[in-house]
Short mmCIF file of N, CA and C in Angstrom, two decimals:
data_model
loop_
_atom_site.label_atom_id
_atom_site.label_comp_id
_atom_site.label_asym_id
_atom_site.label_seq_id
_atom_site.Cartn_x
_atom_site.Cartn_y
_atom_site.Cartn_z
N PHE A 1 18.60 141.16 -20.92
CA PHE A 1 20.10 141.03 -21.28
C PHE A 1 20.30 139.72 -22.03
N GLN A 2 21.22 139.63 -22.90
CA GLN A 2 21.14 138.36 -23.54
C GLN A 2 22.80 138.48 -24.03
N VAL A 3 23.38 137.05 -24.06
CA VAL A 3 24.73 136.72 -24.43
C VAL A 3 24.78 135.99 -25.63
N ALA A 4 25.62 136.51 -26.71
CA ALA A 4 25.61 135.40 -27.82
C ALA A 4 27.24 135.02 -28.08
N TYR A 5 27.48 134.07 -28.47
CA TYR A 5 29.04 133.57 -28.61
C TYR A 5 28.99 133.17 -30.31
N TRP A 6 29.90 133.93 -30.92
CA TRP A 6 29.81 133.67 -32.43
C TRP A 6 31.41 133.05 -32.72
N MET A 7 31.43 132.19 -33.70
CA MET A 7 32.50 131.71 -34.23
C MET A 7 32.41 131.60 -35.63
N GLY A 8 33.64 131.77 -36.41
CA GLY A 8 33.49 131.97 -37.84
C GLY A 8 34.94 131.66 -38.39
N SER A 9 34.99 131.33 -39.76
CA SER A 9 36.35 131.16 -40.47
C SER A 9 36.41 132.41 -41.30
N THR A 10 37.59 132.54 -41.94
CA THR A 10 38.15 133.61 -42.58
C THR A 10 36.88 133.88 -43.74
N GLY A 11 36.49 135.17 -44.08
CA GLY A 11 35.53 135.39 -45.02
C GLY A 11 34.07 135.15 -44.73
N ASN A 12 33.80 134.78 -43.35
CA ASN A 12 32.59 134.50 -43.05
C ASN A 12 31.84 136.05 -42.70
N ASN A 13 30.77 136.24 -43.39
CA ASN A 13 29.98 137.59 -43.17
C ASN A 13 28.46 137.41 -42.78
N PHE A 14 28.31 138.35 -41.45
CA PHE A 14 27.20 138.24 -41.08
C PHE A 14 26.54 139.61 -41.55
N GLY A 15 25.69 139.39 -42.73
CA GLY A 15 25.05 140.29 -43.48
C GLY A 15 24.76 141.81 -42.79
N LEU A 16 24.33 142.75 -43.61
CA LEU A 16 24.00 144.02 -43.17
C LEU A 16 22.69 143.97 -42.41
N HIS A 17 22.46 144.33 -41.16
CA HIS A 17 21.33 144.24 -40.39
C HIS A 17 21.43 145.48 -39.36
N THR A 18 20.21 145.60 -38.65
CA THR A 18 20.16 146.42 -37.49
C THR A 18 19.62 145.45 -36.36
N ASP A 19 19.94 145.95 -35.02
CA ASP A 19 19.38 145.23 -33.95
C ASP A 19 18.27 145.93 -33.22
N MET A 20 17.87 147.09 -33.82
CA MET A 20 16.65 148.10 -33.48
C MET A 20 16.66 148.43 -31.85
N PHE A 21 16.13 147.82 -31.05
CA PHE A 21 15.99 148.18 -29.65
C PHE A 21 16.97 147.56 -28.85
N THR A 22 18.32 147.25 -29.30
CA THR A 22 19.32 146.48 -28.79
C THR A 22 20.61 147.44 -28.64
N GLU A 23 21.03 147.67 -27.40
CA GLU A 23 22.53 148.20 -27.44
C GLU A 23 23.25 147.02 -27.20
N GLN A 24 24.64 146.81 -27.65
CA GLN A 24 25.33 146.03 -27.56
C GLN A 24 26.85 146.05 -27.58
N PHE A 25 27.54 145.24 -26.71
CA PHE A 25 29.06 145.51 -26.87
C PHE A 25 29.46 143.97 -27.65
N LEU A 26 30.53 144.36 -28.59
CA LEU A 26 31.16 143.13 -29.15
C LEU A 26 32.53 142.98 -28.80
N CYS A 27 32.86 141.82 -28.11
CA CYS A 27 34.14 141.55 -27.70
C CYS A 27 34.86 140.58 -28.52
N GLN A 28 35.99 140.81 -29.13
CA GLN A 28 36.84 139.99 -29.95
C GLN A 28 37.48 139.25 -29.05
N HIS A 29 37.59 137.77 -29.07
CA HIS A 29 38.49 136.92 -28.37
C HIS A 29 39.71 136.49 -29.23
N GLN A 30 39.36 136.04 -30.44
CA GLN A 30 40.46 135.35 -31.20
C GLN A 30 39.96 135.70 -32.82
N GLY A 31 41.01 135.88 -33.59
CA GLY A 31 40.99 136.16 -34.95
C GLY A 31 40.79 137.83 -35.02
N THR A 32 40.53 138.10 -36.30
CA THR A 32 40.41 139.48 -36.68
C THR A 32 39.08 139.78 -37.58
N LYS A 33 38.21 140.54 -37.04
CA LYS A 33 37.08 141.08 -37.62
C LYS A 33 36.96 142.56 -38.17
N GLU A 34 36.22 142.73 -39.33
CA GLU A 34 35.85 144.22 -39.66
C GLU A 34 34.38 144.24 -39.45
N VAL A 35 34.20 145.48 -38.89
CA VAL A 35 32.76 145.86 -38.48
C VAL A 35 32.57 147.05 -39.30
N LEU A 36 31.45 147.22 -40.30
CA LEU A 36 30.98 148.49 -40.89
C LEU A 36 29.87 148.92 -40.21
N LEU A 37 29.78 150.17 -39.66
CA LEU A 37 28.73 150.78 -38.86
C LEU A 37 28.15 151.76 -39.88
N LEU A 38 26.87 151.96 -39.94
CA LEU A 38 26.14 152.96 -40.76
C LEU A 38 25.14 153.70 -39.81
N LEU A 39 25.16 155.14 -39.86
CA LEU A 39 24.16 155.83 -39.12
C LEU A 39 22.85 155.45 -39.43
N PRO A 40 21.99 155.43 -38.40
CA PRO A 40 20.46 154.96 -38.73
C PRO A 40 19.57 156.00 -39.25
N GLU A 41 20.07 157.24 -39.70
CA GLU A 41 19.27 158.33 -40.00
C GLU A 41 18.23 157.94 -40.92
N ASP A 42 18.67 157.38 -41.97
CA ASP A 42 17.53 156.79 -43.13
C ASP A 42 17.54 155.41 -43.64
N ALA A 43 16.74 154.85 -42.96
CA ALA A 43 16.67 153.16 -43.12
C ALA A 43 16.47 152.87 -44.73
N SER A 44 15.82 153.69 -45.47
CA SER A 44 15.60 153.31 -46.76
C SER A 44 16.82 153.23 -47.60
N LEU A 45 18.03 153.87 -47.11
CA LEU A 45 19.24 153.93 -48.03
C LEU A 45 19.87 152.60 -47.77
N VAL A 46 19.65 151.77 -46.69
CA VAL A 46 20.32 150.38 -46.62
C VAL A 46 19.28 149.35 -47.12
N ASP A 47 18.35 149.73 -47.86
CA ASP A 47 17.45 148.77 -48.57
C ASP A 47 16.90 147.52 -47.65
N PRO A 48 16.13 147.99 -46.63
CA PRO A 48 15.74 146.88 -45.86
C PRO A 48 14.60 146.16 -46.44
N PHE A 49 14.35 144.97 -45.96
CA PHE A 49 13.28 144.13 -46.56
C PHE A 49 11.94 144.85 -45.97
N PRO A 50 10.88 144.96 -46.97
CA PRO A 50 9.75 145.69 -46.59
C PRO A 50 8.95 144.88 -45.39
N PHE A 51 8.73 145.51 -44.34
CA PHE A 51 8.10 144.72 -43.09
C PHE A 51 6.77 143.96 -43.47
N LEU A 52 6.12 144.35 -44.59
CA LEU A 52 4.66 143.64 -44.93
C LEU A 52 5.06 142.22 -45.71
N GLU A 53 6.35 142.39 -46.18
CA GLU A 53 6.57 140.97 -47.20
C GLU A 53 7.17 139.83 -46.16
N THR A 54 8.09 140.27 -45.08
CA THR A 54 8.72 139.16 -44.47
C THR A 54 9.07 139.60 -43.00
N THR A 55 9.19 138.78 -41.96
CA THR A 55 9.59 139.24 -40.66
C THR A 55 11.11 139.56 -40.60
N LEU A 56 11.72 139.55 -41.83
CA LEU A 56 13.25 139.83 -41.93
C LEU A 56 13.28 141.41 -42.04
N TYR A 57 12.49 142.21 -41.78
CA TYR A 57 12.61 143.61 -41.95
C TYR A 57 14.02 144.33 -41.22
N TYR A 58 14.41 143.56 -40.53
CA TYR A 58 15.68 144.14 -39.59
C TYR A 58 17.05 143.92 -40.52
N LYS A 59 16.83 143.21 -41.93
CA LYS A 59 18.00 142.95 -42.61
C LYS A 59 17.79 143.63 -43.96
N SER A 60 18.95 143.84 -44.68
CA SER A 60 19.10 144.66 -45.77
C SER A 60 18.96 143.54 -46.99
N ARG A 61 18.15 143.87 -47.88
CA ARG A 61 18.26 143.09 -49.12
C ARG A 61 19.31 143.13 -49.95
N SER A 62 20.09 144.14 -49.74
CA SER A 62 21.32 144.22 -50.33
C SER A 62 22.63 143.45 -49.85
N ARG A 63 22.18 143.00 -48.59
CA ARG A 63 23.04 142.08 -48.01
C ARG A 63 24.34 142.54 -47.46
N SER A 64 25.20 143.36 -48.21
CA SER A 64 26.37 143.96 -47.91
C SER A 64 26.43 145.57 -48.25
N VAL A 65 27.37 146.28 -47.39
CA VAL A 65 27.60 147.55 -47.69
C VAL A 65 27.92 147.89 -49.14
N LYS A 66 28.70 146.95 -49.57
CA LYS A 66 29.34 147.08 -50.97
C LYS A 66 28.22 147.05 -52.11
N ASN A 67 26.97 146.41 -51.82
CA ASN A 67 25.92 146.31 -52.75
C ASN A 67 24.87 147.54 -52.64
N LEU A 68 25.11 148.40 -51.72
CA LEU A 68 24.34 149.61 -51.53
C LEU A 68 24.30 150.40 -52.88
N HIS A 69 23.50 151.24 -52.95
CA HIS A 69 23.36 152.17 -54.10
C HIS A 69 24.42 153.25 -53.80
N PRO A 70 25.24 153.92 -54.71
CA PRO A 70 26.22 154.70 -54.64
C PRO A 70 25.61 155.84 -53.83
N GLY A 71 26.42 156.34 -52.81
CA GLY A 71 26.16 157.46 -51.88
C GLY A 71 25.45 157.00 -50.60
N ALA A 72 24.72 155.87 -50.87
CA ALA A 72 24.01 155.54 -49.59
C ALA A 72 24.80 155.18 -48.41
N ALA A 73 25.95 154.80 -48.58
CA ALA A 73 26.92 154.39 -47.51
C ALA A 73 27.94 155.43 -47.30
N ARG A 74 27.77 156.64 -47.35
CA ARG A 74 28.63 157.64 -47.54
C ARG A 74 29.28 158.00 -45.99
N GLU A 75 28.52 157.51 -45.03
CA GLU A 75 29.13 157.66 -43.62
C GLU A 75 29.17 156.45 -42.88
N VAL A 76 30.08 155.65 -43.52
CA VAL A 76 30.60 154.35 -43.06
C VAL A 76 31.51 154.43 -42.09
N LEU A 77 31.39 153.67 -41.09
CA LEU A 77 32.57 153.72 -40.05
C LEU A 77 33.16 152.39 -40.13
N ARG A 78 34.38 152.18 -40.39
CA ARG A 78 35.03 150.96 -40.56
C ARG A 78 35.96 150.74 -39.21
N ILE A 79 35.75 149.35 -38.58
CA ILE A 79 36.45 149.09 -37.48
C ILE A 79 37.07 147.64 -37.78
N ILE A 80 38.40 147.59 -37.27
CA ILE A 80 39.15 146.55 -37.47
C ILE A 80 39.24 145.88 -36.06
N MET A 81 38.73 144.75 -35.52
CA MET A 81 38.85 144.32 -34.24
C MET A 81 39.91 143.14 -33.98
N GLN A 82 40.62 143.35 -33.13
CA GLN A 82 41.62 142.25 -32.83
C GLN A 82 41.24 141.64 -31.42
N PRO A 83 42.02 140.41 -31.15
CA PRO A 83 41.77 139.89 -29.72
C PRO A 83 41.96 141.04 -28.82
N GLY A 84 40.81 141.08 -27.79
CA GLY A 84 41.02 142.04 -26.61
C GLY A 84 40.10 143.23 -26.84
N ASP A 85 39.65 143.55 -28.16
CA ASP A 85 39.08 144.89 -28.43
C ASP A 85 37.62 144.68 -27.90
N VAL A 86 37.01 145.74 -27.70
CA VAL A 86 35.45 145.86 -27.41
C VAL A 86 34.85 147.04 -28.19
N LEU A 87 33.72 146.73 -28.96
CA LEU A 87 33.18 147.69 -29.65
C LEU A 87 31.83 147.86 -29.01
N TYR A 88 31.39 149.11 -28.89
CA TYR A 88 29.96 149.54 -28.54
C TYR A 88 29.15 149.75 -29.62
N MET A 89 28.01 149.17 -29.87
CA MET A 89 27.06 149.40 -31.02
C MET A 89 25.89 149.91 -30.36
N PRO A 90 25.53 151.17 -30.65
CA PRO A 90 24.21 151.69 -30.15
C PRO A 90 22.98 151.14 -30.95
N SER A 91 21.87 151.21 -30.22
CA SER A 91 20.66 150.63 -31.08
C SER A 91 20.25 151.27 -32.58
N TRP A 92 19.63 150.64 -33.38
CA TRP A 92 19.27 151.10 -34.65
C TRP A 92 20.46 151.35 -35.43
N TRP A 93 21.60 151.13 -35.18
CA TRP A 93 22.83 151.29 -36.15
C TRP A 93 22.85 150.15 -37.04
N TRP A 94 22.80 150.25 -38.47
CA TRP A 94 22.93 149.25 -39.29
C TRP A 94 24.56 148.91 -39.26
N HIS A 95 24.75 147.49 -39.30
CA HIS A 95 26.06 146.90 -39.17
C HIS A 95 26.33 145.66 -40.09
N GLU A 96 27.53 145.38 -40.57
CA GLU A 96 27.98 144.22 -41.09
C GLU A 96 29.26 143.86 -40.56
N VAL A 97 29.35 142.60 -40.18
CA VAL A 97 30.38 141.96 -39.55
C VAL A 97 31.04 141.02 -40.34
N ARG A 98 32.54 141.08 -40.72
CA ARG A 98 33.03 139.99 -41.61
C ARG A 98 34.46 139.67 -40.94
N THR A 99 34.64 138.34 -40.76
CA THR A 99 35.96 137.63 -40.41
C THR A 99 36.92 137.88 -41.43
N LEU A 100 38.05 138.58 -41.19
CA LEU A 100 39.11 138.84 -41.90
C LEU A 100 40.22 137.70 -41.72
N GLU A 101 40.30 137.40 -40.51
CA GLU A 101 41.49 136.23 -40.28
C GLU A 101 40.68 135.33 -39.22
N GLY A 102 40.60 134.13 -39.51
CA GLY A 102 39.98 133.06 -38.67
C GLY A 102 40.96 132.08 -38.31
N PRO A 103 40.44 131.17 -37.42
CA PRO A 103 39.27 131.20 -36.77
C PRO A 103 39.03 132.29 -36.06
N SER A 104 37.79 132.85 -35.98
CA SER A 104 37.24 133.90 -35.18
C SER A 104 36.31 133.74 -33.92
N CYS A 105 36.39 134.04 -32.81
CA CYS A 105 35.56 133.84 -31.73
C CYS A 105 35.35 135.15 -30.89
N SER A 106 34.12 135.49 -30.85
CA SER A 106 33.75 136.80 -30.17
C SER A 106 32.36 136.53 -29.34
N THR A 107 32.16 137.50 -28.52
CA THR A 107 30.84 137.49 -27.66
C THR A 107 30.34 138.95 -27.79
N THR A 108 28.86 138.77 -27.81
CA THR A 108 28.07 139.77 -27.84
C THR A 108 27.17 140.07 -26.69
N TYR A 109 27.35 141.05 -25.92
CA TYR A 109 26.59 141.22 -24.76
C TYR A 109 25.37 142.23 -25.13
N ARG A 110 24.25 141.73 -25.15
CA ARG A 110 22.96 142.58 -25.65
C ARG A 110 22.07 143.07 -24.41
N PHE A 111 21.87 144.40 -24.46
CA PHE A 111 20.94 145.07 -23.57
C PHE A 111 19.78 145.52 -24.38
N HIS A 112 18.63 144.81 -24.19
CA HIS A 112 17.28 145.03 -24.95
C HIS A 112 16.59 146.29 -24.25
N LEU A 113 16.33 147.34 -25.01
CA LEU A 113 15.76 148.52 -24.41
C LEU A 113 14.42 148.36 -24.00
N GLU A 114 13.84 149.24 -23.49
CA GLU A 114 12.29 148.90 -22.91
C GLU A 114 11.34 148.73 -23.92
N ASP A 115 11.29 149.29 -24.85
CA ASP A 115 10.21 149.06 -26.03
C ASP A 115 10.48 147.66 -27.05
N ALA A 116 11.46 147.17 -26.71
CA ALA A 116 11.88 146.04 -27.73
C ALA A 116 10.75 144.97 -27.96
N ASP A 117 10.45 144.43 -26.72
CA ASP A 117 9.22 143.47 -26.95
C ASP A 117 8.05 143.83 -27.61
N ARG A 118 7.54 145.03 -27.02
CA ARG A 118 6.33 145.67 -27.68
C ARG A 118 6.52 146.10 -29.25
N PHE A 119 7.68 146.42 -29.57
CA PHE A 119 7.67 146.69 -31.03
C PHE A 119 7.77 145.46 -31.77
N LEU A 120 8.69 144.51 -31.41
CA LEU A 120 8.48 143.14 -32.16
C LEU A 120 7.11 142.45 -32.23
N LYS A 121 6.16 142.55 -31.02
CA LYS A 121 5.00 142.15 -31.10
C LYS A 121 4.21 142.86 -31.96
N VAL A 122 4.22 144.22 -32.04
CA VAL A 122 3.27 145.00 -33.06
C VAL A 122 3.77 144.67 -34.53
N MET A 123 5.09 144.68 -34.82
CA MET A 123 5.38 144.37 -36.13
C MET A 123 5.04 143.05 -36.55
N ASN A 124 5.03 141.85 -35.82
CA ASN A 124 4.94 140.45 -36.13
C ASN A 124 3.16 140.50 -36.18
N LEU A 125 2.63 141.04 -35.41
CA LEU A 125 1.23 141.23 -35.47
C LEU A 125 0.86 141.73 -36.82
N PHE A 126 1.33 142.94 -37.14
CA PHE A 126 0.89 143.56 -38.21
C PHE A 126 1.22 142.95 -39.63
N TYR A 127 2.36 142.10 -39.49
CA TYR A 127 2.88 141.38 -40.70
C TYR A 127 1.77 140.28 -40.94
N GLN A 128 1.22 139.55 -39.81
CA GLN A 128 0.28 138.36 -39.87
C GLN A 128 -1.07 138.96 -40.34
N PHE A 129 -1.41 140.06 -39.73
CA PHE A 129 -2.64 140.80 -40.28
C PHE A 129 -2.62 141.07 -41.68
N HIS A 130 -1.68 141.63 -42.26
CA HIS A 130 -1.36 141.88 -43.72
C HIS A 130 -1.43 140.64 -44.58
N LYS A 131 -0.61 139.76 -44.11
CA LYS A 131 -0.62 138.40 -44.80
C LYS A 131 -2.08 137.76 -44.93
N SER A 132 -2.84 137.71 -43.84
CA SER A 132 -4.12 137.25 -43.90
C SER A 132 -5.11 138.06 -44.83
N ALA A 133 -4.85 139.43 -44.75
CA ALA A 133 -5.72 140.32 -45.72
C ALA A 133 -5.36 140.14 -47.29
N ALA A 134 -4.15 139.91 -47.34
CA ALA A 134 -3.52 139.86 -48.69
C ALA A 134 -4.01 138.27 -49.29
N GLU A 135 -4.35 137.36 -48.49
CA GLU A 135 -4.80 136.01 -48.85
C GLU A 135 -6.21 136.03 -48.93
N TYR A 136 -6.98 137.11 -48.65
CA TYR A 136 -8.39 137.14 -48.44
C TYR A 136 -9.10 137.78 -49.72
N GLY A 137 -9.74 137.02 -50.55
CA GLY A 137 -10.41 137.97 -51.80
C GLY A 137 -9.39 138.30 -52.70
N THR A 138 -9.75 139.38 -53.23
CA THR A 138 -9.00 140.05 -54.20
C THR A 138 -7.74 140.63 -53.78
N GLY A 139 -7.40 140.94 -52.41
CA GLY A 139 -6.18 141.68 -51.87
C GLY A 139 -6.57 143.06 -51.85
N HIS A 140 -7.76 143.39 -52.05
CA HIS A 140 -8.06 144.81 -51.90
C HIS A 140 -7.96 145.39 -50.48
N LEU A 141 -8.45 144.45 -49.57
CA LEU A 141 -8.21 144.84 -48.08
C LEU A 141 -6.63 145.14 -47.74
N ALA A 142 -5.79 144.24 -48.17
CA ALA A 142 -4.43 144.49 -48.00
C ALA A 142 -3.89 145.85 -48.47
N LYS A 143 -4.44 146.10 -49.71
CA LYS A 143 -4.13 147.39 -50.38
C LYS A 143 -4.46 148.62 -49.62
N HIS A 144 -5.80 148.50 -49.13
CA HIS A 144 -6.38 149.36 -48.11
C HIS A 144 -5.45 149.55 -46.95
N LEU A 145 -5.10 148.42 -46.21
CA LEU A 145 -4.36 148.61 -45.06
C LEU A 145 -2.93 149.29 -45.25
N ARG A 146 -2.12 148.88 -46.48
CA ARG A 146 -0.97 149.55 -46.74
C ARG A 146 -1.23 151.06 -46.88
N SER A 147 -2.18 151.45 -47.67
CA SER A 147 -2.55 152.87 -47.94
C SER A 147 -2.90 153.73 -46.51
N PHE A 148 -3.56 153.02 -45.77
CA PHE A 148 -4.12 153.45 -44.54
C PHE A 148 -2.72 153.76 -43.65
N PHE A 149 -1.82 152.85 -43.60
CA PHE A 149 -0.76 153.06 -42.72
C PHE A 149 0.48 153.93 -43.25
N VAL A 150 0.58 153.92 -44.38
CA VAL A 150 1.37 154.94 -45.22
C VAL A 150 0.81 156.43 -44.84
N HIS A 151 -0.46 156.52 -44.99
CA HIS A 151 -1.21 157.98 -44.60
C HIS A 151 -0.94 158.25 -43.23
N ALA A 152 -1.01 157.16 -42.27
CA ALA A 152 -0.99 157.40 -40.86
C ALA A 152 0.47 157.68 -40.48
N LEU A 153 1.39 157.34 -41.27
CA LEU A 153 2.98 157.64 -40.99
C LEU A 153 3.50 158.97 -41.36
N GLN A 154 2.64 159.59 -42.18
CA GLN A 154 3.05 160.89 -42.64
C GLN A 154 3.10 161.89 -41.43
N PRO A 155 4.02 163.02 -41.57
CA PRO A 155 4.07 163.92 -40.59
C PRO A 155 2.81 164.80 -40.55
N SER A 156 2.35 165.01 -39.54
CA SER A 156 1.10 165.79 -39.41
C SER A 156 1.36 167.24 -40.00
N LYS A 157 0.19 167.87 -40.60
CA LYS A 157 0.34 169.19 -41.23
C LYS A 157 -0.37 170.19 -40.20
N LYS A 158 0.43 171.03 -39.68
CA LYS A 158 0.19 172.09 -38.78
C LYS A 158 -0.59 173.22 -39.40
N THR A 159 -1.71 173.48 -38.91
CA THR A 159 -2.47 174.61 -39.43
C THR A 159 -2.47 175.92 -38.51
#
């Protein structure tokens, strides 16, 4: 369980991202915020940072819903939050939060799911492993690792 307190001025934008293994409640205390929510069905549509290049894989390279490729954000839910409003955000949903009228104050109550720590450890270890392999020699080992994991992530073919 984690509590985060947020303050921002008009126009402040917390870019498009996902909190993966975290369910949360966003409570608006002062000011007005716009929250854009996207279904988590296909992460590639929101242009996430590749997890082998950076530990910021939970953020979108496009930074904002308005910068996504046409059609990628066809299922955007738009919520305007006023003081006293509470919004539940399920885990893995991509979201962008922008202050419409400030100053804005809000609190997020986060509930980390059971696999959150394991997932983050694996992702960070794999990132470090790939980074070391890329720095070693000609980079063939890093290329091999990428190929190996891409193959391993493909759906199995049932015979």
